[in-house]
Tab-separated table of C-alpha atoms and ligand atoms in Angstrom:
chain	number	residue	atom	x	y	z
R	1	UNK	CA	-41.083	25.556	-21.055
R	2	UNK	CA	-38.867	27.186	-18.161
R	3	UNK	CA	-35.690	25.573	-17.382
R	4	UNK	CA	-33.322	26.883	-14.580
R	5	UNK	CA	-29.823	25.952	-15.297
R	6	UNK	CA	-27.407	25.810	-12.457
R	7	UNK	CA	-23.928	25.903	-12.936
R	8	UNK	CA	-20.669	27.352	-11.549
R	9	UNK	CA	-19.428	28.964	-14.783
R	10	UNK	CA	-21.062	30.395	-17.929
R	11	UNK	CA	-19.010	31.982	-20.762
R	12	UNK	CA	-18.450	35.046	-21.089
R	13	UNK	CA	-19.098	35.760	-17.390
R	14	UNK	CA	-16.738	33.330	-15.798
R	15	UNK	CA	-14.817	30.497	-17.394
R	16	UNK	CA	-12.261	27.964	-16.354
R	17	UNK	CA	-13.050	25.367	-19.068
R	18	UNK	CA	-15.384	23.783	-21.216
R	19	UNK	CA	-18.417	23.815	-18.756
R	20	UNK	CA	-18.481	27.285	-19.166
R	21	UNK	CA	-18.614	27.449	-22.797
R	22	UNK	CA	-21.643	24.595	-22.739
R	23	UNK	CA	-23.557	26.477	-20.088
R	24	UNK	CA	-23.026	29.869	-21.777
R	25	UNK	CA	-24.224	28.513	-25.046
R	26	UNK	CA	-27.314	26.328	-23.936
R	27	UNK	CA	-29.571	29.179	-23.214
R	28	UNK	CA	-29.621	30.716	-26.837
R	29	UNK	CA	-29.231	27.175	-28.575
R	30	UNK	CA	-32.502	26.254	-26.747
R	31	UNK	CA	-34.411	29.284	-27.556
R	32	UNK	CA	-35.519	27.862	-30.991
R	33	UNK	CA	-36.801	24.657	-29.177
R	34	UNK	CA	-39.156	26.918	-27.088
R	35	UNK	CA	-37.193	26.671	-23.881
R	36	UNK	CA	-36.761	29.598	-21.722
R	37	UNK	CA	-33.572	29.161	-19.684
R	38	UNK	CA	-32.199	31.147	-16.990
R	39	UNK	CA	-28.855	30.456	-15.580
R	40	UNK	CA	-28.049	30.405	-11.751
R	41	UNK	CA	-24.445	31.543	-11.000
R	42	UNK	CA	-22.393	32.417	-8.156
R	43	UNK	CA	-21.416	36.059	-7.861
R	44	UNK	CA	-17.827	35.915	-8.264
R	45	UNK	CA	-15.901	39.220	-8.433
R	46	UNK	CA	-15.591	38.728	-12.277
R	47	UNK	CA	-19.187	38.119	-12.636
R	48	UNK	CA	-20.380	40.936	-10.523
R	49	UNK	CA	-17.973	43.451	-12.317
R	50	UNK	CA	-20.035	42.478	-15.481
R	51	UNK	CA	-23.279	43.277	-13.928
R	52	UNK	CA	-24.297	46.812	-15.037
R	53	UNK	CA	-27.734	47.731	-13.406
R	54	UNK	CA	-29.486	45.042	-11.981
R	55	UNK	CA	-33.323	45.108	-11.223
R	56	UNK	CA	-34.300	44.794	-8.134
R	57	UNK	CA	-32.470	42.049	-5.780
R	58	UNK	CA	-34.522	39.212	-4.289
R	59	UNK	CA	-33.480	38.620	-0.691
R	60	UNK	CA	-32.405	34.819	0.075
R	61	UNK	CA	-33.718	33.623	3.315
R	62	UNK	CA	-30.941	32.278	5.604
R	63	UNK	CA	-29.068	29.489	4.125
R	64	UNK	CA	-26.352	27.477	6.153
R	65	UNK	CA	-25.962	30.403	8.472
R	66	UNK	CA	-25.266	32.832	5.663
R	67	UNK	CA	-27.399	35.774	4.278
R	68	UNK	CA	-27.611	36.977	0.612
R	69	UNK	CA	-29.543	38.112	-2.477
R	70	UNK	CA	-30.122	37.188	-5.849
R	71	UNK	CA	-29.526	39.542	-8.856
R	72	UNK	CA	-31.833	38.810	-11.798
R	73	UNK	CA	-29.786	40.341	-14.729
R	74	UNK	CA	-29.161	40.058	-18.568
R	75	UNK	CA	-25.584	39.755	-19.469
R	76	UNK	CA	-24.447	39.398	-23.153
R	77	UNK	CA	-27.991	37.827	-23.898
R	78	UNK	CA	-27.899	35.029	-20.936
R	79	UNK	CA	-30.624	35.550	-18.575
R	80	UNK	CA	-28.830	35.250	-15.235
R	81	UNK	CA	-29.604	34.786	-11.501
R	82	UNK	CA	-26.638	35.832	-9.826
R	83	UNK	CA	-26.301	34.538	-6.230
R	84	UNK	CA	-24.759	37.336	-4.273
R	85	UNK	CA	-23.236	36.089	-1.081
R	86	UNK	CA	-20.030	38.281	-0.812
R	87	UNK	CA	-18.881	36.150	2.116
R	88	UNK	CA	-18.435	33.085	0.079
R	89	UNK	CA	-17.800	34.241	-3.578
R	90	UNK	CA	-16.653	37.683	-3.563
R	91	UNK	CA	-13.007	37.015	-2.986
R	92	UNK	CA	-9.595	36.725	-5.018
R	93	UNK	CA	-8.576	33.707	-6.802
R	94	UNK	CA	-10.430	31.716	-9.152
R	95	UNK	CA	-13.930	30.073	-8.752
R	96	UNK	CA	-12.532	27.202	-6.833
R	97	UNK	CA	-9.080	28.164	-5.837
R	98	UNK	CA	-7.293	30.893	-3.831
R	99	UNK	CA	-4.620	33.132	-5.612
R	100	UNK	CA	-1.970	30.629	-4.645
R	101	UNK	CA	-3.824	27.705	-6.542
R	102	UNK	CA	-5.179	25.845	-3.400
R	103	UNK	CA	-8.729	24.632	-3.094
R	104	UNK	CA	-10.720	27.407	-0.909
R	105	UNK	CA	-10.845	25.665	2.137
R	106	UNK	CA	-14.759	26.244	2.653
R	107	UNK	CA	-15.825	25.084	-1.040
R	108	UNK	CA	-18.099	22.384	0.726
R	109	UNK	CA	-20.125	25.389	2.150
R	110	UNK	CA	-19.713	27.646	-0.754
R	111	UNK	CA	-21.480	24.892	-3.101
R	112	UNK	CA	-23.852	23.768	-0.613
R	113	UNK	CA	-25.287	27.337	-0.393
R	114	UNK	CA	-25.372	27.681	-3.847
R	115	UNK	CA	-27.079	24.581	-4.234
R	116	UNK	CA	-29.410	25.099	-1.678
R	117	UNK	CA	-30.324	28.459	-2.807
R	118	UNK	CA	-31.045	26.972	-6.344
R	119	UNK	CA	-33.602	24.601	-4.721
R	120	UNK	CA	-35.101	27.700	-3.186
R	121	UNK	CA	-35.429	29.217	-6.744
R	122	UNK	CA	-36.882	25.854	-7.799
R	123	UNK	CA	-39.439	26.390	-5.425
R	124	UNK	CA	-40.540	29.587	-6.620
R	125	UNK	CA	-38.153	32.257	-4.855
R	126	UNK	CA	-37.959	34.394	-7.892
R	127	UNK	CA	-41.522	35.977	-8.332
R	128	UNK	CA	-43.402	34.973	-11.062
R	129	UNK	CA	-41.087	32.579	-12.235
R	130	UNK	CA	-41.285	28.711	-11.312
R	131	UNK	CA	-39.341	26.563	-13.338
R	132	UNK	CA	-40.708	23.342	-15.237
R	133	UNK	CA	-37.032	21.726	-15.050
R	134	UNK	CA	-33.989	21.841	-13.125
R	135	UNK	CA	-30.891	21.311	-15.181
R	136	UNK	CA	-27.740	21.073	-12.785
R	137	UNK	CA	-24.088	20.932	-13.921
R	138	UNK	CA	-21.328	18.988	-12.418
R	139	UNK	CA	-20.443	18.501	-8.458
R	140	UNK	CA	-20.857	22.417	-7.667
R	141	UNK	CA	-24.690	22.083	-8.534
R	142	UNK	CA	-24.961	18.285	-7.811
R	143	UNK	CA	-26.852	18.725	-4.583
R	144	UNK	CA	-29.650	20.774	-5.879
R	145	UNK	CA	-32.036	17.757	-6.611
R	146	UNK	CA	-31.368	16.496	-2.997
R	147	UNK	CA	-32.081	20.105	-1.482
R	148	UNK	CA	-35.044	20.359	-3.588
R	149	UNK	CA	-36.593	17.266	-1.461
R	150	UNK	CA	-36.380	19.314	1.669
R	151	UNK	CA	-37.979	22.322	-0.281
R	152	UNK	CA	-41.248	22.235	-2.069
R	153	UNK	CA	-39.924	21.635	-5.144
R	154	UNK	CA	-39.663	18.235	-4.918
R	155	UNK	CA	-42.040	17.197	-7.576
R	156	UNK	CA	-39.914	19.265	-10.558
R	157	UNK	CA	-37.679	16.848	-12.760
R	158	UNK	CA	-34.214	17.226	-12.645
R	159	UNK	CA	-31.657	16.667	-14.925
R	160	UNK	CA	-27.960	16.428	-14.121
R	161	UNK	CA	-25.196	16.653	-16.838
R	162	UNK	CA	-21.967	15.430	-15.733
R	163	UNK	CA	-19.207	17.327	-17.843
R	164	UNK	CA	-16.322	15.380	-16.174
R	165	UNK	CA	-16.842	12.470	-13.876
R	166	UNK	CA	-13.182	13.053	-12.446
R	167	UNK	CA	-14.276	16.007	-10.207
R	168	UNK	CA	-16.731	14.549	-7.849
R	169	UNK	CA	-16.841	17.454	-4.628
R	170	UNK	CA	-15.509	15.069	-2.186
R	171	UNK	CA	-15.412	16.364	1.531
R	172	UNK	CA	-14.852	15.351	5.275
R	173	UNK	CA	-18.360	13.809	6.570
R	174	UNK	CA	-17.950	16.179	9.337
R	175	UNK	CA	-19.498	18.760	7.231
R	176	UNK	CA	-22.827	17.073	6.938
R	177	UNK	CA	-24.147	18.271	10.442
R	178	UNK	CA	-24.166	21.659	9.044
R	179	UNK	CA	-25.510	20.936	5.652
R	180	UNK	CA	-29.401	21.493	6.785
R	181	UNK	CA	-30.113	18.132	5.106
R	182	UNK	CA	-32.233	15.208	6.642
R	183	UNK	CA	-30.098	12.697	8.255
R	184	UNK	CA	-31.349	10.043	5.894
R	185	UNK	CA	-29.128	11.949	3.007
R	186	UNK	CA	-26.063	10.603	4.663
R	187	UNK	CA	-26.686	7.320	2.950
R	188	UNK	CA	-25.428	4.873	0.221
R	189	UNK	CA	-28.282	6.215	-1.952
R	190	UNK	CA	-27.379	9.826	-1.176
R	191	UNK	CA	-24.009	11.760	-0.187
R	192	UNK	CA	-22.209	9.146	1.743
R	193	UNK	CA	-19.060	7.845	-0.009
R	194	UNK	CA	-16.443	5.802	1.848
R	195	UNK	CA	-17.094	7.551	4.837
R	196	UNK	CA	-16.703	10.858	3.199
R	197	UNK	CA	-19.405	12.869	1.406
R	198	UNK	CA	-19.433	13.305	-2.297
R	199	UNK	CA	-21.820	15.805	-3.899
R	200	UNK	CA	-21.626	14.218	-7.195
R	201	UNK	CA	-22.527	10.844	-6.103
R	202	UNK	CA	-25.806	12.575	-4.456
R	203	UNK	CA	-26.711	14.041	-7.662
R	204	UNK	CA	-26.274	10.782	-9.521
R	205	UNK	CA	-28.588	9.197	-7.113
R	206	UNK	CA	-31.141	11.599	-6.792
R	207	UNK	CA	-31.315	13.547	-10.300
R	208	UNK	CA	-34.335	12.084	-12.419
R	209	UNK	CA	-32.232	11.794	-15.440
R	210	UNK	CA	-28.014	11.943	-16.027
R	211	UNK	CA	-26.850	13.330	-19.123
R	212	UNK	CA	-23.052	13.433	-19.775
R	213	UNK	CA	-21.384	14.956	-23.052
R	214	UNK	CA	-21.201	12.356	-25.461
R	215	UNK	CA	-22.610	8.777	-26.285
R	216	UNK	CA	-19.298	7.141	-25.745
R	217	UNK	CA	-18.463	8.866	-22.554
R	218	UNK	CA	-21.937	7.816	-21.287
R	219	UNK	CA	-20.772	4.249	-22.119
R	220	UNK	CA	-17.124	4.569	-20.869
R	221	UNK	CA	-18.266	5.693	-17.442
R	222	UNK	CA	-20.103	2.513	-16.863
R	223	UNK	CA	-16.537	0.645	-16.584
R	224	UNK	CA	-13.856	0.876	-13.946
R	225	UNK	CA	-11.444	2.279	-16.206
R	226	UNK	CA	-13.393	5.763	-16.705
R	227	UNK	CA	-15.935	5.412	-13.727
R	228	UNK	CA	-13.606	6.961	-11.355
R	229	UNK	CA	-14.945	4.927	-8.435
R	230	UNK	CA	-18.697	5.733	-9.225
R	231	UNK	CA	-19.184	3.158	-12.046
R	232	UNK	CA	-21.517	1.073	-9.711
R	233	UNK	CA	-23.550	4.174	-9.073
R	234	UNK	CA	-23.606	5.034	-12.786
R	235	UNK	CA	-24.638	1.345	-13.891
R	236	UNK	CA	-27.331	1.485	-11.111
R	237	UNK	CA	-28.685	4.491	-13.035
R	238	UNK	CA	-28.064	3.130	-16.668
R	239	UNK	CA	-31.950	3.363	-17.318
R	240	UNK	CA	-32.122	7.288	-16.834
R	241	UNK	CA	-28.313	7.861	-18.289
R	242	UNK	CA	-28.040	9.947	-21.721
R	243	UNK	CA	-25.207	10.895	-23.910
R	244	UNK	CA	-25.787	14.198	-25.681
R	245	UNK	CA	-22.733	15.621	-27.566
R	246	UNK	CA	-21.839	19.227	-26.907
R	247	UNK	CA	-22.253	21.868	-29.824
R	248	UNK	CA	-20.292	25.191	-30.118
R	249	UNK	CA	-21.568	28.647	-30.140
R	250	UNK	CA	-20.955	29.208	-34.021
R	251	UNK	CA	-21.283	32.879	-33.623
R	252	UNK	CA	-18.393	33.257	-31.171
R	253	UNK	CA	-16.585	30.765	-32.907
R	254	UNK	CA	-16.899	32.050	-36.468
R	255	UNK	CA	-13.621	32.525	-38.566
R	256	UNK	CA	-15.443	34.703	-41.034
R	257	UNK	CA	-16.185	37.347	-38.175
R	258	UNK	CA	-14.021	36.576	-35.138
R	259	UNK	CA	-12.544	39.792	-33.592
R	260	UNK	CA	-9.739	37.828	-32.065
R	261	UNK	CA	-8.149	36.550	-35.376
R	262	UNK	CA	-5.799	38.417	-37.726
R	263	UNK	CA	-7.816	37.826	-40.804
R	264	UNK	CA	-11.041	36.290	-41.715
R	265	UNK	CA	-12.013	33.420	-43.740
R	266	UNK	CA	-14.338	30.721	-44.523
R	267	UNK	CA	-14.451	27.538	-46.332
R	268	UNK	CA	-14.465	28.848	-49.742
R	269	UNK	CA	-11.552	31.537	-48.715
R	270	UNK	CA	-9.292	28.987	-46.780
R	271	UNK	CA	-6.184	30.638	-48.311
R	272	UNK	CA	-6.732	33.618	-46.224
R	273	UNK	CA	-5.798	31.339	-42.968
R	274	UNK	CA	-2.073	32.219	-44.262
R	275	UNK	CA	-2.521	35.895	-42.252
R	276	UNK	CA	-3.375	34.069	-39.085
R	277	UNK	CA	-0.532	31.417	-39.689
R	278	UNK	CA	1.905	34.285	-39.818
R	279	UNK	CA	0.640	36.164	-36.935
R	280	UNK	CA	0.869	32.781	-34.986
R	281	UNK	CA	4.615	32.276	-36.093
R	282	UNK	CA	5.393	35.494	-34.962
R	283	UNK	CA	3.634	35.281	-31.833
R	284	UNK	CA	5.419	31.976	-30.788
R	285	UNK	CA	8.575	33.021	-32.568
R	286	UNK	CA	8.510	30.066	-34.704
R	287	UNK	CA	10.925	29.277	-37.603
R	288	UNK	CA	9.495	31.001	-40.720
R	289	UNK	CA	11.012	28.666	-43.269
R	290	UNK	CA	9.865	25.407	-42.120
R	291	UNK	CA	7.731	23.281	-44.472
R	292	UNK	CA	5.789	21.068	-41.949
R	293	UNK	CA	2.676	21.473	-40.345
R	294	UNK	CA	2.165	23.351	-37.056
R	295	UNK	CA	0.512	21.411	-34.351
R	296	UNK	CA	-1.377	23.634	-31.956
R	297	UNK	CA	-2.618	22.508	-28.322
R	298	UNK	CA	-5.015	24.670	-26.156
R	299	UNK	CA	-5.392	22.929	-22.718
R	300	UNK	CA	-5.207	22.536	-18.997
R	301	UNK	CA	-1.977	20.916	-18.578
R	302	UNK	CA	-2.654	17.903	-16.697
R	303	UNK	CA	-2.671	14.248	-16.733
R	304	UNK	CA	-5.918	13.781	-18.214
R	305	UNK	CA	-4.956	15.774	-20.953
R	306	UNK	CA	-2.090	13.443	-21.864
R	307	UNK	CA	0.394	16.120	-21.611
R	308	UNK	CA	3.131	13.981	-20.390
R	309	UNK	CA	3.013	11.649	-23.288
R	310	UNK	CA	3.084	14.766	-25.616
R	311	UNK	CA	6.466	15.914	-23.495
R	312	UNK	CA	7.757	12.099	-24.361
R	313	UNK	CA	7.017	12.917	-28.065
R	314	UNK	CA	8.415	16.292	-28.939
R	315	UNK	CA	11.817	15.799	-29.708
R	316	UNK	CA	10.345	13.338	-32.453
R	317	UNK	CA	7.766	15.607	-33.557
R	318	UNK	CA	10.288	18.354	-34.083
R	319	UNK	CA	12.834	15.865	-35.832
R	320	UNK	CA	10.063	14.821	-38.134
R	321	UNK	CA	9.514	18.235	-39.208
R	322	UNK	CA	6.649	19.390	-37.298
R	323	UNK	CA	6.264	22.712	-35.316
R	324	UNK	CA	4.273	23.311	-32.027
R	325	UNK	CA	2.554	26.083	-30.518
R	326	UNK	CA	1.082	25.585	-27.103
R	327	UNK	CA	-1.064	27.667	-24.775
R	328	UNK	CA	-2.290	26.089	-21.410
R	329	UNK	CA	-1.543	26.235	-17.782
R	330	UNK	CA	-1.869	23.660	-14.957
R	331	UNK	CA	0.542	21.331	-12.995
R	332	UNK	CA	3.782	22.880	-12.386
R	333	UNK	CA	5.838	19.983	-13.261
R	334	UNK	CA	4.461	19.635	-16.601
R	335	UNK	CA	4.860	23.391	-17.210
R	336	UNK	CA	8.457	23.046	-16.255
R	337	UNK	CA	8.938	20.144	-18.841
R	338	UNK	CA	7.434	22.031	-21.415
R	339	UNK	CA	9.344	25.235	-20.777
R	340	UNK	CA	12.599	23.002	-20.915
R	341	UNK	CA	11.655	21.474	-24.298
R	342	UNK	CA	10.715	24.771	-25.772
R	343	UNK	CA	14.221	26.260	-24.726
R	344	UNK	CA	15.853	23.090	-26.564
R	345	UNK	CA	13.841	23.780	-29.621
R	346	UNK	CA	13.730	27.282	-30.186
R	347	UNK	CA	11.987	28.132	-33.477
R	348	UNK	CA	10.356	24.778	-33.551
R	349	UNK	CA	8.396	24.723	-30.361
R	350	UNK	CA	6.982	28.095	-28.813
R	351	UNK	CA	4.738	27.856	-25.459
R	352	UNK	CA	2.737	30.540	-23.749
R	353	UNK	CA	1.661	29.554	-19.993
R	354	UNK	CA	-1.284	31.037	-18.753
R	355	UNK	CA	-5.124	31.506	-19.733
R	356	UNK	CA	-5.682	33.824	-22.977
R	357	UNK	CA	-8.999	33.570	-24.764
R	358	UNK	CA	-8.289	35.767	-27.790
R	359	UNK	CA	-5.135	33.581	-28.308
R	360	UNK	CA	-6.871	30.356	-28.161
R	361	UNK	CA	-8.767	31.765	-31.454
R	362	UNK	CA	-5.637	32.666	-33.265
R	363	UNK	CA	-4.194	29.159	-32.441
R	364	UNK	CA	-7.114	27.726	-33.962
R	365	UNK	CA	-7.236	30.164	-37.182
R	366	UNK	CA	-3.551	29.796	-37.762
R	367	UNK	CA	-2.638	26.265	-36.938
R	368	UNK	CA	-2.387	23.321	-39.302
R	369	UNK	CA	-3.485	20.540	-36.851
R	370	UNK	CA	-4.730	20.770	-33.303
R	371	UNK	CA	-3.485	17.959	-30.891
R	372	UNK	CA	-6.026	16.589	-28.281
R	373	UNK	CA	-4.028	13.516	-26.744
R	374	UNK	CA	-6.541	13.079	-23.706
R	375	UNK	CA	-6.339	10.087	-21.820
R	376	UNK	CA	-10.125	10.593	-21.182
R	377	UNK	CA	-12.177	13.261	-22.604
R	378	UNK	CA	-16.177	13.574	-21.741
R	379	UNK	CA	-16.440	15.735	-25.259
R	380	UNK	CA	-13.700	18.077	-25.691
R	381	UNK	CA	-14.372	21.393	-27.368
R	382	UNK	CA	-10.906	22.395	-28.773
R	383	UNK	CA	-11.207	19.481	-31.627
R	384	UNK	CA	-14.778	21.142	-32.500
R	385	UNK	CA	-13.222	24.717	-32.467
R	386	UNK	CA	-10.421	23.151	-34.803
R	387	UNK	CA	-13.025	21.737	-37.218
R	388	UNK	CA	-14.780	24.943	-37.784
R	389	UNK	CA	-11.489	26.925	-38.189
R	390	UNK	CA	-9.766	24.213	-40.565
R	391	UNK	CA	-7.244	23.188	-37.870
R	392	UNK	CA	-7.487	19.576	-38.374
R	393	UNK	CA	-8.085	17.688	-35.099
R	394	UNK	CA	-5.467	14.955	-34.037
R	395	UNK	CA	-7.242	12.863	-31.290
R	396	UNK	CA	-7.194	10.266	-28.805
R	397	UNK	CA	-9.764	7.571	-29.761
R	398	UNK	CA	-11.852	8.257	-26.470
R	399	UNK	CA	-15.126	9.770	-25.263
R	400	UNK	CA	-16.170	12.825	-27.384
R	401	UNK	CA	-13.146	12.879	-29.279
R	402	UNK	CA	-13.909	9.394	-30.678
R	403	UNK	CA	-17.649	10.542	-31.569
R	404	UNK	CA	-16.940	13.916	-33.055
R	405	UNK	CA	-13.789	13.150	-35.441
R	406	UNK	CA	-13.789	10.842	-38.421
R	407	UNK	CA	-10.594	9.297	-38.767
R	408	UNK	CA	-8.612	9.692	-41.983
R	409	UNK	CA	-8.388	5.792	-42.436
R	410	UNK	CA	-8.227	4.207	-46.101
R	411	UNK	CA	-12.169	3.585	-46.011
R	412	UNK	CA	-12.995	7.216	-44.782
R	413	UNK	CA	-10.650	8.966	-47.389
R	414	UNK	CA	-12.044	6.694	-50.269
R	415	UNK	CA	-15.393	7.773	-49.181
R	416	UNK	CA	-14.411	11.475	-48.939
R	417	UNK	CA	-15.498	11.972	-45.179
R	418	UNK	CA	-12.665	12.062	-43.041
R	419	UNK	CA	-12.288	15.312	-40.741
R	420	UNK	CA	-8.832	14.555	-39.029
R	421	UNK	CA	-6.974	11.721	-37.277
R	422	UNK	CA	-7.556	9.445	-34.095
R	423	UNK	CA	-5.139	7.252	-32.340
R	424	UNK	CA	-5.082	4.963	-29.564
R	425	UNK	CA	-3.926	3.935	-27.169
R	426	UNK	CA	-2.460	7.251	-25.618
R	427	UNK	CA	1.121	6.268	-25.480
R	428	UNK	CA	4.133	8.300	-26.951
R	429	UNK	CA	4.484	5.628	-29.610
R	430	UNK	CA	0.865	5.924	-30.743
R	431	UNK	CA	0.937	9.793	-30.656
R	432	UNK	CA	4.465	9.480	-32.591
R	433	UNK	CA	2.965	7.071	-35.270
R	434	UNK	CA	0.209	9.316	-35.768
R	435	UNK	CA	1.994	12.497	-36.202
R	436	UNK	CA	3.934	10.673	-38.874
R	437	UNK	CA	0.758	9.751	-40.454
R	438	UNK	CA	-0.413	13.479	-39.946
R	439	UNK	CA	2.798	14.823	-41.523
R	440	UNK	CA	2.565	12.595	-44.685
R	441	UNK	CA	-1.003	13.461	-45.429
R	442	UNK	CA	-0.027	17.192	-45.053
R	443	UNK	CA	2.460	16.590	-47.677
R	444	UNK	CA	-0.380	15.208	-49.953
R	445	UNK	CA	-1.911	18.787	-50.291
R	446	UNK	CA	-5.068	17.578	-52.133
R	447	UNK	CA	-6.044	15.082	-49.579
R	448	UNK	CA	-5.256	17.255	-46.894
R	449	UNK	CA	-7.258	20.170	-48.284
R	450	UNK	CA	-10.393	17.841	-48.588
R	451	UNK	CA	-10.013	16.816	-44.783
R	452	UNK	CA	-9.724	20.418	-43.809
R	453	UNK	CA	-12.913	21.327	-45.888
R	454	UNK	CA	-14.780	18.250	-44.376
R	455	UNK	CA	-14.149	19.500	-41.198
R	456	UNK	CA	-15.199	22.975	-41.781
R	457	UNK	CA	-18.346	21.672	-43.342
R	458	UNK	CA	-19.067	19.443	-40.265
R	459	UNK	CA	-22.335	20.544	-38.485
R	460	UNK	CA	-20.657	21.334	-35.109
R	461	UNK	CA	-23.516	23.587	-33.887
R	462	UNK	CA	-26.081	22.891	-31.285
R	463	UNK	CA	-29.185	22.249	-33.239
R	464	UNK	CA	-29.367	18.619	-32.831
R	465	UNK	CA	-28.218	18.569	-29.290
R	466	UNK	CA	-30.720	21.273	-28.360
R	467	UNK	CA	-33.429	18.918	-29.863
R	468	UNK	CA	-32.326	16.154	-27.812
R	469	UNK	CA	-32.278	18.295	-24.536
R	470	UNK	CA	-35.594	19.643	-25.246
R	471	UNK	CA	-36.894	15.948	-25.893
R	472	UNK	CA	-35.584	14.693	-22.506
R	473	UNK	CA	-36.982	17.739	-20.606
R	474	UNK	CA	-40.318	17.078	-22.616
R	475	UNK	CA	-40.375	13.258	-21.568
R	476	UNK	CA	-39.521	14.106	-17.756
R	477	UNK	CA	-42.449	16.654	-17.473
R	478	UNK	CA	-44.794	13.968	-18.951
R	479	UNK	CA	-43.545	11.273	-16.439
R	480	UNK	CA	-43.732	13.445	-13.482
R	481	UNK	CA	-47.587	14.210	-14.332
R	482	UNK	CA	-48.169	10.500	-14.267
P	501	LIG	P1	-11.849	20.947	-20.366
P	501	LIG	O1	-13.179	21.522	-19.818
P	501	LIG	O2	-11.569	19.646	-19.645
P	501	LIG	O3	-10.937	21.902	-19.766
P	501	LIG	P2	-12.657	21.252	-23.247
P	501	LIG	O4	-11.836	21.070	-24.223
P	501	LIG	O5	-14.000	20.724	-22.966
P	501	LIG	O6	-11.629	21.015	-21.875
P	501	LIG	O7	-12.879	23.031	-22.983
P	501	LIG	C1	-11.598	23.660	-22.745
P	501	LIG	C2	-12.123	25.001	-22.923
P	501	LIG	O8	-11.148	26.242	-22.560
P	501	LIG	C3	-11.835	25.451	-24.646
P	501	LIG	O9	-12.657	26.622	-24.832
P	501	LIG	C4	-10.725	25.943	-24.690
P	501	LIG	O10	-10.334	26.753	-25.792
P	501	LIG	C5	-10.285	26.755	-23.414
P	501	LIG	N1	-8.880	26.593	-22.882
P	501	LIG	C6	-8.355	25.794	-22.264
P	501	LIG	N2	-6.980	26.162	-21.733
P	501	LIG	C7	-6.834	27.539	-22.256
P	501	LIG	C8	-5.954	28.598	-22.175
P	501	LIG	N3	-4.957	28.318	-21.463
P	501	LIG	N4	-6.659	29.636	-22.650
P	501	LIG	C9	-7.342	30.043	-23.205
P	501	LIG	N5	-8.298	29.159	-23.524
P	501	LIG	C10	-8.168	27.819	-22.867
């Protein structure tokens, strides 16, 4: 079965968050299920710099007034089709923002061109390769099903995965006239959204199936609290909505061979984590003598991630004997407040602002517990990496966090199945109480060790989820034939 995966990020080519990890891991995860997946990706400078010698480029017909080409290339084992349109993608800054951190003003056009080009690939633009399924990710690719209705590929089934419903690709409707879509697409069951246009909404209406990255989030987004204004659309499609939890790439995230950490370890040799803890303490200039656990956090610094709640709790976490090491970047106000707290608690709280892939591995390998206090979390990956690396997850009871971590309550401890700690609601009080529970458990070495071991043994691989995606693809293909 041939599947075209369309996404704006894929690790290791380009990454700003979990979307990249998932898109980068899916192709090899699905190989064992008989799926041949090619990933359609924009040609950002970081991506193009990894293309050594592409085979013959494929010319793209004029799309929204721009010309470009498609580069079929194998990078890090991922079979990529890179959309090379220098005018739109080969520029400084991030995938979505300029060097100043502001959204590129032409994002509406960049991702409309991207989606229409993908629809042309769905319609056989790449010689001898026509996909049986088109799987699109998030708002940047959400127009693909709509564009496929205008190419010859309308019969090919589409799946749209929502990695985060908060990001919707909402733009001024004045752009619609230039998008090369039928007038009828500007409608309630299309792009129109309170007078604006919403790319994600169009995908939610037009994809044959919708998946999101955990069963709990699939239910949550049907409610006003989590639906981000789209709960009506989501409910209208509830018969075609599925929750498939993310796995992780267990080769890249393997503490027994990880090149980014100070010492290798596995479930049987957990004491070897110590070398990593030492390296972490040195990197963040933490107090060497303290006895309490080291809490880590690797995250975008935003309201979604509950960082304001954490900031409110830092003084108490330190007072209870915890140490903290944080890696993240995001809102300037949150960054400033965290730097202030770090200055107040030298030796107890270290922070590094910015994006640092290798350091994110060391934090998992050397920390005692990873905090994930998100207000909502479609799946979350850092808690899964935490499980695998023995960095016990302490998570908010929401979305994929609720689905992947077993709270160390009395029943779970008695049954010997706990893998971490859950708390809710996401308030400073809730977090403080849970941190107190974590520190108490940390002092009980036998219980802590059991929780850590359970986590390291948990199946966080893609195996089960890859089967679920394959079954969904097969069901859609069968349905399209009847
Ligand atoms: P989201 O996609 O909402 O940001 P996830 O938990 O799903 O959250 O995925 C985040 C991914 O990005 C993880 O792989 C995490 O390790 C990584 N990450 C987040 N912030 C940083 C950072 N500052 N430096 C390195 N990696 C980071």
